[in-house]
Structure formats: structure tokens, C-alpha cells
Coordinates of C-alpha atoms in Angstrom, one line a residue:
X17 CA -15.9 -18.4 14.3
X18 CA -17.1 -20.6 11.7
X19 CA -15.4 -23.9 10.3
X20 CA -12.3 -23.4 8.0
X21 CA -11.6 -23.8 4.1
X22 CA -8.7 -26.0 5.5
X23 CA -7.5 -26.5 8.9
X24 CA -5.3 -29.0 10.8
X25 CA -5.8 -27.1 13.9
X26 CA -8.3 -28.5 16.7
X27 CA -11.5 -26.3 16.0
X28 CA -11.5 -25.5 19.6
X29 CA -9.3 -23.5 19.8
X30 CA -11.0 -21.0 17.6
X31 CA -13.5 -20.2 20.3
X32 CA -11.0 -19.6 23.2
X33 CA -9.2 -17.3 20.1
X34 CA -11.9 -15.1 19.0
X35 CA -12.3 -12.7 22.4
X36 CA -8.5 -12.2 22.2
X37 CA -8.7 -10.7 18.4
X38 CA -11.7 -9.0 19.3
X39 CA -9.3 -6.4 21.6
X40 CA -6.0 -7.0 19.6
X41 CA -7.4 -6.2 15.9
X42 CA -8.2 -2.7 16.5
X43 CA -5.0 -1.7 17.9
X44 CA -3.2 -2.5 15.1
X45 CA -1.6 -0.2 12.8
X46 CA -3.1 -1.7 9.4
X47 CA -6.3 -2.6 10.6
X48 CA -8.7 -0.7 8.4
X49 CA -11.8 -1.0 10.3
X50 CA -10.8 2.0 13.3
X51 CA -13.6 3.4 15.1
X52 CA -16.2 1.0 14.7
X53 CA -16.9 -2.2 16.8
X54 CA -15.7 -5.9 15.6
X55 CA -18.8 -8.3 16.2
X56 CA -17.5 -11.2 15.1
X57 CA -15.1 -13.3 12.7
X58 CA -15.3 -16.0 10.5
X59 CA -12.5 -17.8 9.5
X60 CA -11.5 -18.5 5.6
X61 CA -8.6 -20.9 6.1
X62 CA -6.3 -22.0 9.2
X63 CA -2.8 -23.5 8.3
X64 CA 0.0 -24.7 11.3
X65 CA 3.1 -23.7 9.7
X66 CA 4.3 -24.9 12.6
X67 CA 2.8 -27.2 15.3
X68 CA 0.9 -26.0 18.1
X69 CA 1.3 -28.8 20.4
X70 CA 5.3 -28.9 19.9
X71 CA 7.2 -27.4 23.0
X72 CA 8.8 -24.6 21.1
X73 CA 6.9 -21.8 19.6
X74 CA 4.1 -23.0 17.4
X75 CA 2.9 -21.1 14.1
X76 CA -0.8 -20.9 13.1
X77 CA -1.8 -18.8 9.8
X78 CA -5.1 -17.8 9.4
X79 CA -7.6 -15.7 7.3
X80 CA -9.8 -14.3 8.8
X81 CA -12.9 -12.2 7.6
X82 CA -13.6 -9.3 10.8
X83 CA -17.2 -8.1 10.9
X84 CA -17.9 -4.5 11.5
X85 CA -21.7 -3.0 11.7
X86 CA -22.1 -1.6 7.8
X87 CA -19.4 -3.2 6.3
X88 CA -19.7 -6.2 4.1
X89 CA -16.3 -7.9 6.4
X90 CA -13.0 -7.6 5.3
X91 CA -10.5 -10.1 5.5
X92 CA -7.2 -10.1 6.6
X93 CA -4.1 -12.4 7.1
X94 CA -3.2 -12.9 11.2
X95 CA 0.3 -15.1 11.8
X96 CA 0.2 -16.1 15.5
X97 CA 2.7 -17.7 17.8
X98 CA 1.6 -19.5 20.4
X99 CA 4.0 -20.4 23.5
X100 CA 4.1 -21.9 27.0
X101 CA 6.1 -18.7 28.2
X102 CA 6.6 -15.2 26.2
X103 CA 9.7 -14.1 26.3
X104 CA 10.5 -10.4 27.8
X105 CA 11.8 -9.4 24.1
X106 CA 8.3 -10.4 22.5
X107 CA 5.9 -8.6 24.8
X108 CA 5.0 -6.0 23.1
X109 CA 3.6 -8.5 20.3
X110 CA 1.6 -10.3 23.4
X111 CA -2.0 -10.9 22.0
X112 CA -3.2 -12.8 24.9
X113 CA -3.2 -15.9 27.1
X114 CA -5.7 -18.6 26.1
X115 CA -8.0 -19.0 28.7
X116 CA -9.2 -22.5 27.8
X117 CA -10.0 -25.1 25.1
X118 CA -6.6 -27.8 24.0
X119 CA -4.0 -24.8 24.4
X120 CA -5.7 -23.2 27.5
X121 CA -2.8 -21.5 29.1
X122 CA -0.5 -20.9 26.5
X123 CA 0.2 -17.2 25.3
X124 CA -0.8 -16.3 21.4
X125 CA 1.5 -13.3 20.4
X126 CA 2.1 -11.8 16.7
X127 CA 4.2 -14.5 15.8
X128 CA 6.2 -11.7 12.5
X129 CA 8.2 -10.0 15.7
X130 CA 9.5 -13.8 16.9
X131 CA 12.9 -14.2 14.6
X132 CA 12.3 -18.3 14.9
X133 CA 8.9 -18.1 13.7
X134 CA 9.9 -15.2 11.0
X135 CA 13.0 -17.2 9.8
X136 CA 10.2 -20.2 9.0
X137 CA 8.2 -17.6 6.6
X138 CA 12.0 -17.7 4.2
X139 CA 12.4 -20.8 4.4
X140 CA 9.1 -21.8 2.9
X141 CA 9.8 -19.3 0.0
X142 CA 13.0 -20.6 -0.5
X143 CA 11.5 -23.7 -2.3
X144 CA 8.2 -23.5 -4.1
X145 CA 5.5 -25.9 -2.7
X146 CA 2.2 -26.1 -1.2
X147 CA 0.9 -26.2 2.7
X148 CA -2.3 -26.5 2.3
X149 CA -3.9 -23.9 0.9
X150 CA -0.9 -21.6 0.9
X151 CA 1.0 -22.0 -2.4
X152 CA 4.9 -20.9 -2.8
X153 CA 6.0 -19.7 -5.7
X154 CA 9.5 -18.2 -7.3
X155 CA 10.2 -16.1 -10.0
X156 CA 11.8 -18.3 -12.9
X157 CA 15.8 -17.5 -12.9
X158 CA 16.1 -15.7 -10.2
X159 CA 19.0 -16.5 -7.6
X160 CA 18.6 -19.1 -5.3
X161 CA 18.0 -17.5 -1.9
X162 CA 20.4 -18.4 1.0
X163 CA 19.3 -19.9 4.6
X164 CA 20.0 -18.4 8.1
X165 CA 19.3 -15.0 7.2
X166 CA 18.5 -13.0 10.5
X167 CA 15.0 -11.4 10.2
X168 CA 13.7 -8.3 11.4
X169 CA 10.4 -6.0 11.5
X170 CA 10.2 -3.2 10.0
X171 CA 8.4 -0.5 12.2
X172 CA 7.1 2.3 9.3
X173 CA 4.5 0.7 7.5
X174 CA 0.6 1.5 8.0
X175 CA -1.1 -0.8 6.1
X176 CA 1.2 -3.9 5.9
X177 CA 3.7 -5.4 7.4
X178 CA 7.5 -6.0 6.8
X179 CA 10.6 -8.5 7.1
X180 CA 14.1 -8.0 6.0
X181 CA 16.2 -10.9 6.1
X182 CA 19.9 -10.3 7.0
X183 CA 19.5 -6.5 4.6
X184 CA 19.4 -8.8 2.1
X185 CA 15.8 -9.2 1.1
X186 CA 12.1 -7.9 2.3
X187 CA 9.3 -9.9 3.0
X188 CA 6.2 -7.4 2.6
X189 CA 3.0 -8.8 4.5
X190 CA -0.6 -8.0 3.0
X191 CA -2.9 -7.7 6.1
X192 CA -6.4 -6.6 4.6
X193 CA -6.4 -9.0 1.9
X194 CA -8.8 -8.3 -1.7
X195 CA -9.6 -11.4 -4.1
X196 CA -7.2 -11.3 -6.7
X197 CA -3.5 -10.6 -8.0
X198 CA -2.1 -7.9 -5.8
X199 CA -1.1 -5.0 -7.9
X200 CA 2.1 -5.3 -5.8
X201 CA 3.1 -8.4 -7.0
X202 CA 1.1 -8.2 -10.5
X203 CA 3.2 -5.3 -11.7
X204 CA 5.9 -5.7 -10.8
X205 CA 6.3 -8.7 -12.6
X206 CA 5.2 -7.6 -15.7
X207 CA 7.7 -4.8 -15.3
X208 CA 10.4 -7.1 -15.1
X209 CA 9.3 -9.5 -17.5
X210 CA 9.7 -6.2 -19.7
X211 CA 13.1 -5.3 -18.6
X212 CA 12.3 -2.5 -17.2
X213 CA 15.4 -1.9 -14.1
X214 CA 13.5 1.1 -11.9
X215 CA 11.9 -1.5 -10.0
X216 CA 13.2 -4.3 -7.6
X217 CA 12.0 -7.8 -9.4
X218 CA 9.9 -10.1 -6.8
X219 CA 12.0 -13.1 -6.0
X220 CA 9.4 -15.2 -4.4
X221 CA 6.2 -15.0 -2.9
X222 CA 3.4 -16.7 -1.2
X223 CA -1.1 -17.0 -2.0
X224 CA -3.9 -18.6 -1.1
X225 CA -5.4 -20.8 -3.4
X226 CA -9.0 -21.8 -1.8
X227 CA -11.2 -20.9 -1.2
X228 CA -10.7 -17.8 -2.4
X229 CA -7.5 -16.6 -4.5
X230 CA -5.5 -13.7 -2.4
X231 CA -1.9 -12.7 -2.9
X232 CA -0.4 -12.5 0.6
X233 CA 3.4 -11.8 0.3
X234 CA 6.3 -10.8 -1.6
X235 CA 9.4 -11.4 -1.6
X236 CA 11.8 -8.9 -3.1
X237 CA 15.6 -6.9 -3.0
X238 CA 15.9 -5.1 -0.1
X239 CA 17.9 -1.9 -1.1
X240 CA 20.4 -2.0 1.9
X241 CA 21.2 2.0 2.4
X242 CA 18.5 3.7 0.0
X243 CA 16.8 6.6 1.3
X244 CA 13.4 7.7 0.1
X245 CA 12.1 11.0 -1.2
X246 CA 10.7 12.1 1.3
X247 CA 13.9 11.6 2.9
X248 CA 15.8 13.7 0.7
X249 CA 13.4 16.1 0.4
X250 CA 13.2 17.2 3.9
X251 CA 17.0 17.2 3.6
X252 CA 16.8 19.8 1.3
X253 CA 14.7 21.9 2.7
X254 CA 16.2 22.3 6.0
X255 CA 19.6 23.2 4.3
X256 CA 18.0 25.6 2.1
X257 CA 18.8 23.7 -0.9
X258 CA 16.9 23.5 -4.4
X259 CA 15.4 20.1 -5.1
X260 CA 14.7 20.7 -8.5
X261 CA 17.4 18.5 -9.8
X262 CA 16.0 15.3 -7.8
X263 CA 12.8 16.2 -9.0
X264 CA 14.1 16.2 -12.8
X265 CA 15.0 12.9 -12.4
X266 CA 11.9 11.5 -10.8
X267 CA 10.1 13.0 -13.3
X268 CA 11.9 10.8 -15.4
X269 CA 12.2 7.5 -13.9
X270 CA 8.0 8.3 -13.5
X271 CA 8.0 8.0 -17.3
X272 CA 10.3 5.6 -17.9
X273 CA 8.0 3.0 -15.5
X274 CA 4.8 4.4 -17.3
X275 CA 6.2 4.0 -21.1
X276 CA 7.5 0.2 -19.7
X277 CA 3.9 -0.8 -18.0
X278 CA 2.3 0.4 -21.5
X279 CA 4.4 -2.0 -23.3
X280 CA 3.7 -4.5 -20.9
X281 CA -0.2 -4.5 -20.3
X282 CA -3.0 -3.7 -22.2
X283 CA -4.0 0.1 -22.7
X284 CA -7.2 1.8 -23.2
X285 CA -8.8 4.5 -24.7
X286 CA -11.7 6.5 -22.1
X287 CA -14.7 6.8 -23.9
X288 CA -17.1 10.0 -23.2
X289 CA -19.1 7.9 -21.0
X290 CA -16.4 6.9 -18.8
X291 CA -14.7 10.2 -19.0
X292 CA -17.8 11.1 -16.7
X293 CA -18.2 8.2 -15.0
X294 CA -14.6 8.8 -13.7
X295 CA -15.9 12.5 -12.9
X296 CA -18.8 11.1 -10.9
X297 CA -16.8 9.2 -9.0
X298 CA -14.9 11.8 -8.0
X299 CA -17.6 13.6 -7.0
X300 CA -18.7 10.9 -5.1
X301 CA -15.6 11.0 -3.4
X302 CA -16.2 14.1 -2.3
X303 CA -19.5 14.4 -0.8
X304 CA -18.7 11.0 1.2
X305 CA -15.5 13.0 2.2
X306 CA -17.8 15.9 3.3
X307 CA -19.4 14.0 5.8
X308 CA -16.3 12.7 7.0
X309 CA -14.5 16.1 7.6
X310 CA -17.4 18.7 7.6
X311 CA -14.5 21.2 7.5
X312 CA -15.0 20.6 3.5
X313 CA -18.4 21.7 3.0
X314 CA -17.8 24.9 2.1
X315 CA -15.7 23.9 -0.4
X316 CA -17.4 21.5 -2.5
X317 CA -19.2 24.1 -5.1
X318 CA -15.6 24.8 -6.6
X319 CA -13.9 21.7 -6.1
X320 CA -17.1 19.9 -7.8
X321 CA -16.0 22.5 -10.9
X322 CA -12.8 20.9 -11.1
X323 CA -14.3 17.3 -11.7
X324 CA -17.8 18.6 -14.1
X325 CA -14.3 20.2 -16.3
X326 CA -13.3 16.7 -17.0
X327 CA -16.8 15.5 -16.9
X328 CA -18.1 18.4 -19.9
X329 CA -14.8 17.2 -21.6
X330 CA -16.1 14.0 -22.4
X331 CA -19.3 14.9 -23.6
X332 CA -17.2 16.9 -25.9
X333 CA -15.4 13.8 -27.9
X334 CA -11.9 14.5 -25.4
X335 CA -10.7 10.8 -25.1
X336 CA -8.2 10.1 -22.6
X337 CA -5.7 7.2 -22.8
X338 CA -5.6 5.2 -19.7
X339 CA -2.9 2.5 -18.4
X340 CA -2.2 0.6 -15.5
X341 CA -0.1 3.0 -13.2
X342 CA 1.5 3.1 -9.9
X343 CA -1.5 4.1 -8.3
X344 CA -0.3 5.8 -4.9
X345 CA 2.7 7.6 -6.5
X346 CA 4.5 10.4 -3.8
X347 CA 8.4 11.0 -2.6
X348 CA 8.1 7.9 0.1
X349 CA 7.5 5.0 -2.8
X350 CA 11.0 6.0 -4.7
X351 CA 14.1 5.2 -3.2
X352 CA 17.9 6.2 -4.4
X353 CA 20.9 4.3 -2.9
X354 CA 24.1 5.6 -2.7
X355 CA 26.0 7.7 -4.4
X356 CA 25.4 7.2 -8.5
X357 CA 22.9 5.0 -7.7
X358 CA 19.6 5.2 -9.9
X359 CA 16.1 5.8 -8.8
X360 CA 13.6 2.7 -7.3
X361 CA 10.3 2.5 -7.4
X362 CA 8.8 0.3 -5.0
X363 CA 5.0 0.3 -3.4
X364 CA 2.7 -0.5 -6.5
X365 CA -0.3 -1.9 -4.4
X366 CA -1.9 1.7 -4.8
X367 CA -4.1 3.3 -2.3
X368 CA -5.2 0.4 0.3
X369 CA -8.7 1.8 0.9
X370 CA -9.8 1.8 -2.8
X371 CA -10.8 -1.0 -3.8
X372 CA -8.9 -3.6 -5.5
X373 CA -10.9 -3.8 -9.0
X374 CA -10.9 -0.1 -8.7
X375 CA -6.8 0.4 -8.2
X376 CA -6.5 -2.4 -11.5
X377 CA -8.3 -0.1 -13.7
X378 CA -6.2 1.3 -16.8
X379 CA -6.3 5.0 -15.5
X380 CA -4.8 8.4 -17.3
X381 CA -0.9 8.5 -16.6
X382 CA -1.4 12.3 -14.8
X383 CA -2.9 10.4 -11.7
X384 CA 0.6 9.1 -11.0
X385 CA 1.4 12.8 -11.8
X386 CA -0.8 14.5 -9.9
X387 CA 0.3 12.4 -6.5
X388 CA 4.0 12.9 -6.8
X389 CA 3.0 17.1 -7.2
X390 CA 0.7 16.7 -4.0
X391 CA 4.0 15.3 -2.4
X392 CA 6.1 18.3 -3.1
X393 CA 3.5 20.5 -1.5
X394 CA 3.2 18.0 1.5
X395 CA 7.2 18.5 2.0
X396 CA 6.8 21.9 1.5
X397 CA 3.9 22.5 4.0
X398 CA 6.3 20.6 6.9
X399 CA 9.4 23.1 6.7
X400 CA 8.9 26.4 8.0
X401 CA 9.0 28.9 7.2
X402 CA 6.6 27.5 4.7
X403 CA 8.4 28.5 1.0
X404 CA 5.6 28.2 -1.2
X405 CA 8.4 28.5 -4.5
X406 CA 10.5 25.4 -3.5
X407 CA 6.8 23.2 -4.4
X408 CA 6.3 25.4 -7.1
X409 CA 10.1 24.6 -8.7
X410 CA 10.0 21.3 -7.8
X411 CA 6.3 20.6 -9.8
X412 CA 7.8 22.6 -12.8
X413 CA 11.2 20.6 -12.5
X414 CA 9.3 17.2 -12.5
X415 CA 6.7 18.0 -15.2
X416 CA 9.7 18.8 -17.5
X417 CA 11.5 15.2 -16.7
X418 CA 8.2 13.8 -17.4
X419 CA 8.1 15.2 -20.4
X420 CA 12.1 14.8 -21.2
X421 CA 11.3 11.2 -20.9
X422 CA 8.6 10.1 -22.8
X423 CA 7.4 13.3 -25.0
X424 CA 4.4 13.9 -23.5
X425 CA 3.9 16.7 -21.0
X426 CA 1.4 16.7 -18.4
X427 CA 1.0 20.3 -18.1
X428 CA -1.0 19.4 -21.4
X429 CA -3.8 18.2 -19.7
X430 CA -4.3 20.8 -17.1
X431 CA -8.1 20.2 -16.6
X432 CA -7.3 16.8 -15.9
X433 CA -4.3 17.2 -14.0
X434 CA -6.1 19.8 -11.8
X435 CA -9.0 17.1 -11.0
X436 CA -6.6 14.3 -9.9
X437 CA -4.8 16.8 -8.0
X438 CA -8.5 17.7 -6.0
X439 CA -9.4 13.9 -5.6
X440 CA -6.0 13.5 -3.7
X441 CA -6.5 16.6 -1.4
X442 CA -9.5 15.1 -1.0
X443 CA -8.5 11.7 0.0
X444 CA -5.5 13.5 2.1
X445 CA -8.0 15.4 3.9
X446 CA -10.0 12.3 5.3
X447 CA -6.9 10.0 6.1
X448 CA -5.3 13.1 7.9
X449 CA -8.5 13.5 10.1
X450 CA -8.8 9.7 10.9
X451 CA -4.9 8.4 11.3
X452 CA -3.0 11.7 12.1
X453 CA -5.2 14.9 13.1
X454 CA -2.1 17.0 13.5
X455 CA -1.5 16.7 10.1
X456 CA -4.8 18.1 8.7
X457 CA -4.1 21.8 7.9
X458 CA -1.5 20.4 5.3
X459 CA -4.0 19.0 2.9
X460 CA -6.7 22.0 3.6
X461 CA -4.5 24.4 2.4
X462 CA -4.1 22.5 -1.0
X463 CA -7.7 22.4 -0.8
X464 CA -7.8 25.9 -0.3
X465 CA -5.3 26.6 -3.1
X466 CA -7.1 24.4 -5.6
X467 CA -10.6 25.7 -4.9
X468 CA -9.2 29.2 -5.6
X469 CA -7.9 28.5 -8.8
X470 CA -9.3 29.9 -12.0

């Protein structure tokens, strides 16, 4: 590990640290660099949010950039505790025991599952300041946040991680950290800034100023007794029950965030050029995803049609208009509370292994589109029987809200529509065979379907 950006932390420690990430990192849920070795870290900033000497638990923050053999290193945010003694409760968050250097003997643990050292994260939010590098920030007029809420972890996240304080408010964690305004935080507030109410309004939230500018949490509503729609979905399946009036109404609340993020950010118009270049990409996509799942190869002549349709398009004069969107729009990212209570849409940070300057780009409105209709099918695929019609009615049911909504139907753009719909199967097919195997066969049949498709 290399010298820190800023540190008040005795640099040895850092060496008696390193071999106890080196076996932690890669069993963790939203560490993105699975199946490949770490060689080594170098360290971006060190902060003691609380001290590490003091005989109760001890707080270090870190940012660390991981090494990996053909990757340029990505960096991620590490909180870790550090005590004399680990409690029985915290042991499955045990990272290690220091074998020497100032804290030799002492136990480093992830220090979001200690409720002491979690409870420190609100307070900080609670009034904006700097530690540091770390700057804390609140939204102007919004209510002043209360002290001694309980915090807790919450377990179903991949690539973050999650506090709610007392069901009151959730702390969301970005662990693989990109230069830049997070998307989650970035649009978000611009949708509230343009008073748009389908999305929870960040209260607070906390970034690194130097040496390089990364949004690491938010701060936001926790919406105590909302269920997703996935949730509901499944729900309705297993009772045998049509889904097409939820779908209705996300198809609305869908355009209602899209017509409120147009007013609020700068739109664009796709040129023929980029019309193809977005093709390419996707074709790009593709072949890299071929290599990944060989199971695709025999495939790729007539999905690559589906991306040259959009690609002779442009040479043709189509233009496309493109906004910023959701990004990584399906059933799990909208929310409904209880009874009469309106849609949510939460989750904006888009697809976490796309790149950052890649999920910021104004992009055509049918992506969004094209995600949540890939989500139907995935509900669909997990009931059995399978029932083929209850995808079919919701995609019709949703299109139609869409269009309800804001005028515009995106069954009008069905060459389009069709090769967002491939790039997802695409990029379902290659996170299904690294994170859950079992799953696979739900995204090859789409593959299946669209490839067969006139």
C-alpha cells in the first residue's frame, strides 16, 4: 500500500492490513473483480472517523484502489472497525486479527454491521461539515434529521451496501466507486429540484473531495412497508392473477419520471453517426459476451441483425432523441407502499458494471422501456408452469401507460426497442453465468425468442 491523499492513521498499519483485504475483498457480495486474483492495493485516502487507539471500537475509512491482472484497478470505499475483542453478534463481519505493526492484536471487522460505529455514519450527515477529505452535505430545506435512530444492514443488495436508521431513513453505501457525480445522487436531485414526487428526495449525503471527486453515500426516505415489483409480481402469478393493471400504472409513473428528467437536464438529438456508434457498441457487447458464455455463439448472426437495424437506420437520416434515464429500469427498482399509496422509483445509479461516463450519457427513453419488459419476462420465466401470455399482457399493458402518460408510444420504435431489448438479454446472460448459474436458462430463452424474431 502506497502513502495516502490524507491520513491521520499510523502508516503502519497499512502493511499489517493489506494481506487481510487480500482474502476478505473477494468474498464480498459487491466486489466486482470475482474470479481473478488481487495483487495489490494502493490507498487513495485514509480518514479515522473514529480513533483507533481509543478503547472502544475505532472507525477507519478508506479508499482503496484493488489491483487485478488486466484491469486498470478499481477503487472502492472499505469502513473498518477495529477492536480489542469482537463481539459474538459481529463475527460474521470478522475481517481479521492484525498480526502486527501499532494495533498488532486487535481484530479489523466490517465496521457497517457494528450499530455504534453505523450510528457515527448519521450523525456526521446530520450536520454538514468536512473530515478531511470527506465532505457532508444536506439538501437545502429539507427536515432536520433526528439522533438515536437504531441502524441496521440491509442484507439484499449486490453491488452496494445499505443502512436504515430506526425505518426511518436509508443510508445507501457505494462500494466500487467511479470519478464523478453518482447518477444516484445526481438525478435524483434534479428530479426533485423539478418537483417531480415518484422519487424519494436525498436528504443528505457524503463525497470525497481529493484527490479524486467520488460520491460515496446517500441519504434518503426509507419507505417503511413498500414492497417492490418484483414482489408483487410474483404475487400475482402464484394466485393466478392478471398484472396488467400494475403494469398500467408503471408504465405511467415510467413516463412521468422520463417527461420530469427532460425538463430537468439537457436533451439530445442522436446524429447518424452516433446512431451507429451506439449500434457498434452493442455489438461489441456482444462478441465480448460470446466469449464469456460460449453458449451464445450460435446466436450472434441474428442478434447482430437486431443492432445493424438500428445501425442502417442512421445512415438513413432516423434521429433519435436521447435523455438522461433510469438506466437499470426492472420491477425490483419501483416500490408501492400501502394501500393507495403511489408508485417509487428508487435505484438510478444504472447498471454498476458499465461505466460511469457511459451510464451519464443522454440515451433514447425505450432503454428504460426495454428493461422493465425484460422484467416481465424474468417474472414470468420463474412461475411454473411458465404462462408465456401473462409477459405478453403485461408488456402490452405497460406500453399503453407509457404512452397514456406522455403521448409517445414505444411500440413506435420497434427496431429500436427490439435492440435494447437484445443488449439486455445479452448483459442478463453474462451476469447470470458469473453471479447465479441457476438462473441462466431464463435469459437464454429471451435470447432464443428474440433471435427468432422476424
Amino acid at each position: 500500500m502506497s502513502e495516502a491523499a490524507s491520513t491521520r492513521i499510523p502508516l503502519a498499519l497499512l502493511p499489517s492490513l493489506a494481506p487481510l483485504l487480500h482474502q476478505w475483498l473477494p468474498r464480498q457480495r459487491w466486489f466486482a473483480g470475482k474470479g481473478t486474483p488481487v495483487t495489490g492495493f494502493s490507498l487513495v485516502s485514509a480518514t479515522e472517523l473514529l480513533p483507533l487507539r481509543s478503547p472502544g471500537p475505532g472507525l477507519l475509512h478508506l479508499l482503496a484502489r484493488v489491483e487485478q491482472p488486466g484491469s486498470p484497478g478499481d477503487c472502492y470505499q472499505l469502513l473498518i472497525g477495529v477492536r480489542e475483542t469482537l463481539p459474538t453478534a459481529l463475527a460474521p463481519a470478522l475481517i481479521g486479527h492484525l498480526a502486527d505493526g501499532p494495533l498488532a492484536g486487535r481484530t479489523v471487522y466490517e465496521g457497517t454491521h457494528d450499530p455504534r460505529l453505523a450510528a457515527l455514519l448519521l450523525e456526521r450527515l446530520r450536520t454538514p461539515g468536512s473530515l478531511g477529505p470527506l465532505r457532508f452535505q444536506r439538501y437545502d430545506g429539507s427536515p432536520a434529521i433526528p439522533g438515536g435512530l437504531a441502524p441496521r444492514p440491509l442484507g439484499a443488495e449486490q453491488s452496494n451496501s445499505s443502512l436504515v436508521y430506526g425505518d426511518a431513513y436509508i443510508l445507501k453505501l457505494f462500494r466500487r466507486l467511479h470519478p464523478g457525480p453518482n447518477p444516484d445522487l445526481e438525478l435524483p436531485l434534479a428530479l426533485a429540484r423539478a418537483g417531480c414526487e415518484r422519487v424519494p428526495t436525498p436528504i443528505a449525503w457524503y463525497e470525497s473531495a481529493t484527490p479524486e471527486p467520488f460520491t460515496l453515500g446517500v441519504l434518503q426516505p426509507f419507505l417503511r412497508g413498500s414492497r417492490d415489483g418484483w414482489v408483487l409480481a410474483l404475487e400475482a402469478l402464484a394466485e393466478g392473477r392478471s398484472f396488467r393493471a400494475e403494469a398500467r400504472e408503471l408504465g405511467q409513473v415510467t413516463a412521468e419520471v422520463h417527461t420530469a428528467l427532460a425538463r430537468a437536464l439537457p436533451s439530445v438529438k442522436l446524429s447518424g453517426a452516433q446512431s451507429e456508434e451506439l449500434a457498434a457498441a452493442m455489438i461489441r457487447r456482444l462478441e465480448a459476451a460470446v466469449r464469456t458464455v460460449p453458449a451464445l455463439d450460435s446466436y450472434t448472426p441474428r442478434l447482430r441483425k437486431a443492432f445493424e437495424a438500428v445501425s442502417l437506420l442512421g445512415r438513413r437520416g432516423r434521429i433519435w432523441a436521447a435523455q438522461r434515464v433510469h438506466g437499470d429500469l426492472h420491477l425490483g427498482q419501483i416500490l408501492r407502499g400501502p394501500v393507495a399509496t403511489p408508485w417509487s422509483v428508487i435505484d438510478f445509479e444504472g447498471e454498476p458494471a458499465r461505466p460511469l461516463t457511459e451510464r451519464c450519457r443522454p440515451q433514447p427513453v425505450v432503454r428504460d422501456v426495454a428493461g422493465m419488459l425484460r422484467s416481465f419476462d424474468y417474472a414470468a420465466r420463474t412461475h411454473r408452469p411458465w404462462n408465456p401470455s401473462w409477459a405478453e399482457a403485461c408488456r402490452d399493458a405497460y406500453c399503453s401507460g407509457y404512452a397514456e402518460a406522455c403521448g409517445a408510444d414505444p411500440r413506435a420504435e420497434p427496431e429500436l426497442l427490439r435492440a435494447y431489448e437484445t443488449d439486455k438479454a445479452v448483459y442478463e446472460v453474462v451476469y447470470e453465468a458469473r453471479h447465479r448459474p441457476d438462473w441462466l436458462p431464463v435469459p437464454m430463452a429471451a435470447i432464443d425468442r428474440l433471435a427468432t424474431l422476424d
